[in-house]
Amino acid sequence: MKIPQHIAIIMDGNGRWAEQHNVIRAKGHENGGLAVQRAIDLCIEKGIKWLTLYAFSTENWGRSKLEVSALMHMLGKYLTERLPEMQQKGVRLHAIGELYMLPERNRKLLRECMDATADNQVLHVVLALSYGSRQEITAAARALATKVKEGQLQPEDITPEMLGNHLYTAGMPDPDLLIRTSGEMRISNYLLWQISYAEIHVTDTLWPDFDRADFDEALESFASRERRYGKR
Ligand code: IPE
Ligand code: IPE
Ligand code: MG
């Protein structure tokens, strides 16, 4: 079976899961965290090398103070508690997004986790945190414009590869498969540049319920696609 090298996931539906179970939204996010562990284990089992997870968008800062602080608290807890497991499983952690927006404590924990796992090679896990694709592309445009202004670069020498190398994802392969849970048929400002040729799989399953069967279904769907890249 054809296996994607890189899977990107829009982990949506924690709120609806909480509603269904009559619990507060934070509980939905907590169970979403368990689904993250499950997805990581499944990727390792299948030999997938890259997993990029949309954990918090730039736009998510607009949610209630209570929800934002619950999510930030969960992130800190996750990074603290899961580090030994990442080490044991050979997971290398990366982060993309406007990380300077995160609370100081989380920035520090992220830095520590990324440094500690820097030599791991089994699976690269990329957390998209305070991430927005338009913001990312704008920052790249700004960096290139600065180089032009300083005379280091001519506008006509700017290529797609060069722009890609100024994104947070510089050096990472593009996703082959994009999964969105909870049924919404939209991209929500996620990896707009990088998913140019990704295959898209949307499932109605809510993220906290996303399990082996859903994962297998996504992989089977991917394996059945003919990727043409515009060539035939
Ligand atoms: C996704 O679940 C998690 C984050 C955006 C942090 P939601 O919180 O968006 O869940 P729904 O869409 O309200 O069900
Ligand atoms: C996308 O989900 C962001 C994350 C999964 C972190 P949202 O729930 O924020 O997106 P919309 O509001 O449905 O577009
Ligand atoms: Mg949502």
Short mmCIF file of C-alpha atoms in Angstrom, two decimals, residues 7-154:
data_model
loop_
_atom_site.label_atom_id
_atom_site.label_comp_id
_atom_site.label_asym_id
_atom_site.label_seq_id
_atom_site.Cartn_x
_atom_site.Cartn_y
_atom_site.Cartn_z
CA ILE A 7 0.29 13.73 7.13
CA ALA A 8 -1.16 17.09 8.22
CA ILE A 9 -4.26 17.10 10.43
CA ILE A 10 -6.83 19.77 11.22
CA MET A 11 -7.90 18.42 14.61
CA ASP A 12 -11.40 19.84 14.73
CA GLY A 13 -14.43 18.94 16.83
CA ASN A 14 -13.29 19.03 20.45
CA GLY A 15 -16.06 21.49 21.32
CA ARG A 16 -18.77 19.40 19.65
CA TRP A 17 -17.45 16.30 21.39
CA ALA A 18 -17.75 18.09 24.75
CA GLU A 19 -21.29 19.17 23.89
CA GLN A 20 -22.23 15.61 22.96
CA HIS A 21 -20.88 14.36 26.26
CA ASN A 22 -22.34 17.19 28.32
CA VAL A 23 -18.98 18.31 29.66
CA ILE A 24 -17.11 21.62 29.47
CA ARG A 25 -15.11 22.43 26.31
CA ALA A 26 -11.81 21.99 28.17
CA LYS A 27 -12.71 18.31 28.64
CA GLY A 28 -13.12 18.03 24.89
CA HIS A 29 -9.64 19.47 24.40
CA GLU A 30 -8.27 17.11 27.04
CA ASN A 31 -9.67 14.12 25.15
CA GLY A 32 -8.30 15.66 21.96
CA GLY A 33 -4.89 15.42 23.62
CA LEU A 34 -5.37 11.67 24.03
CA ALA A 35 -6.25 11.41 20.35
CA VAL A 36 -2.93 13.14 19.58
CA GLN A 37 -1.07 10.36 21.39
CA ARG A 38 -3.05 7.77 19.46
CA ALA A 39 -2.27 9.44 16.12
CA ILE A 40 1.44 9.62 16.97
CA ASP A 41 1.52 5.90 17.82
CA LEU A 42 -0.32 5.01 14.61
CA CYS A 43 2.09 7.08 12.49
CA ILE A 44 5.04 5.31 14.10
CA GLU A 45 3.44 1.93 13.53
CA LYS A 46 2.82 2.68 9.83
CA GLY A 47 6.27 4.14 9.22
CA ILE A 48 5.00 7.66 8.46
CA LYS A 49 7.83 10.15 8.93
CA TRP A 50 6.08 13.52 9.40
CA LEU A 51 2.93 14.53 11.26
CA THR A 52 1.85 18.18 11.38
CA LEU A 53 -0.93 18.97 13.83
CA TYR A 54 -3.06 22.12 13.83
CA ALA A 55 -3.25 22.66 17.57
CA PHE A 56 -4.03 26.38 17.82
CA SER A 57 -4.66 28.92 15.07
CA THR A 58 -3.92 32.64 15.01
CA GLU A 59 -7.70 33.09 14.88
CA ASN A 60 -8.17 30.90 17.97
CA TRP A 61 -6.76 33.78 20.09
CA GLY A 62 -10.22 35.28 19.55
CA ARG A 63 -11.89 32.61 21.70
CA SER A 64 -12.90 33.27 25.32
CA LYS A 65 -10.13 33.98 27.82
CA LEU A 66 -11.17 30.89 29.70
CA GLU A 67 -10.83 28.59 26.71
CA VAL A 68 -7.53 30.12 25.57
CA SER A 69 -6.00 29.74 29.02
CA ALA A 70 -7.28 26.16 29.30
CA LEU A 71 -5.61 25.36 25.97
CA MET A 72 -2.34 27.05 26.94
CA HIS A 73 -2.35 25.21 30.25
CA MET A 74 -2.94 21.90 28.46
CA LEU A 75 -0.06 22.59 26.08
CA GLY A 76 2.31 23.18 29.00
CA LYS A 77 1.10 20.03 30.72
CA TYR A 78 1.45 18.01 27.52
CA LEU A 79 5.02 19.18 26.90
CA THR A 80 6.03 18.43 30.47
CA GLU A 81 4.38 15.04 30.82
CA ARG A 82 5.00 13.61 27.36
CA LEU A 83 8.69 14.36 26.91
CA PRO A 84 9.93 11.00 28.29
CA GLU A 85 7.53 9.20 25.98
CA MET A 86 8.70 11.22 22.97
CA GLN A 87 12.27 10.29 23.82
CA GLN A 88 11.45 6.64 24.24
CA LYS A 89 9.56 6.51 20.93
CA GLY A 90 12.08 8.54 18.94
CA VAL A 91 9.77 11.50 18.28
CA ARG A 92 11.38 14.76 17.24
CA LEU A 93 9.29 17.81 18.09
CA HIS A 94 9.04 20.94 15.92
CA ALA A 95 6.79 23.98 16.16
CA ILE A 96 5.51 26.42 13.53
CA GLY A 97 3.55 29.64 14.00
CA GLU A 98 3.84 33.00 15.71
CA LEU A 99 5.43 31.38 18.72
CA TYR A 100 6.32 34.72 20.31
CA MET A 101 2.57 35.10 21.02
CA LEU A 102 2.62 32.08 23.36
CA PRO A 103 2.99 32.47 27.13
CA GLU A 104 6.65 32.63 28.21
CA ARG A 105 6.41 29.32 30.09
CA ASN A 106 5.14 27.47 27.02
CA ARG A 107 7.82 29.01 24.82
CA LYS A 108 10.45 27.78 27.25
CA LEU A 109 8.96 24.27 27.46
CA LEU A 110 8.71 24.09 23.67
CA ARG A 111 12.33 25.14 23.28
CA GLU A 112 13.40 22.52 25.84
CA CYS A 113 11.38 19.75 24.16
CA MET A 114 12.66 20.64 20.70
CA ASP A 115 16.26 20.73 21.92
CA ALA A 116 15.92 17.49 23.89
CA THR A 117 14.41 15.59 20.94
CA ALA A 118 16.63 17.12 18.23
CA ASP A 119 18.44 13.83 17.50
CA ASN A 120 15.32 11.64 17.33
CA GLN A 121 14.53 10.24 13.91
CA VAL A 122 11.53 7.91 14.04
CA LEU A 123 8.79 10.51 13.59
CA HIS A 124 8.84 14.30 13.20
CA VAL A 125 5.87 15.86 14.98
CA VAL A 126 5.22 19.47 14.01
CA LEU A 127 2.88 21.46 16.26
CA ALA A 128 1.17 24.37 14.52
CA LEU A 129 0.70 26.82 17.39
CA SER A 130 -0.59 30.35 17.04
CA TYR A 131 -0.34 29.40 13.38
CA GLY A 132 -1.94 31.14 10.42
CA SER A 133 -0.92 30.47 6.85
CA ARG A 134 -1.58 33.97 5.56
CA GLN A 135 0.50 35.40 8.39
CA GLU A 136 3.27 32.93 7.54
CA ILE A 137 3.28 33.87 3.84
CA THR A 138 3.15 37.57 4.72
CA ALA A 139 6.19 37.18 6.97
CA ALA A 140 8.05 35.43 4.13
CA ALA A 141 7.11 38.21 1.69
CA ARG A 142 8.37 40.76 4.19
CA ALA A 143 11.68 38.92 4.64
CA LEU A 144 12.21 38.77 0.87
CA ALA A 145 11.23 42.44 0.46
CA THR A 146 13.83 43.36 3.08
CA LYS A 147 16.51 41.49 1.14
CA VAL A 148 15.52 43.30 -2.05
CA LYS A 149 15.56 46.64 -0.27
CA GLU A 150 19.04 45.93 1.08
CA GLY A 151 20.22 45.05 -2.41
CA GLN A 152 20.94 41.37 -1.60
CA LEU A 153 18.28 40.10 -3.99
CA GLN A 154 16.68 41.06 -7.31
#
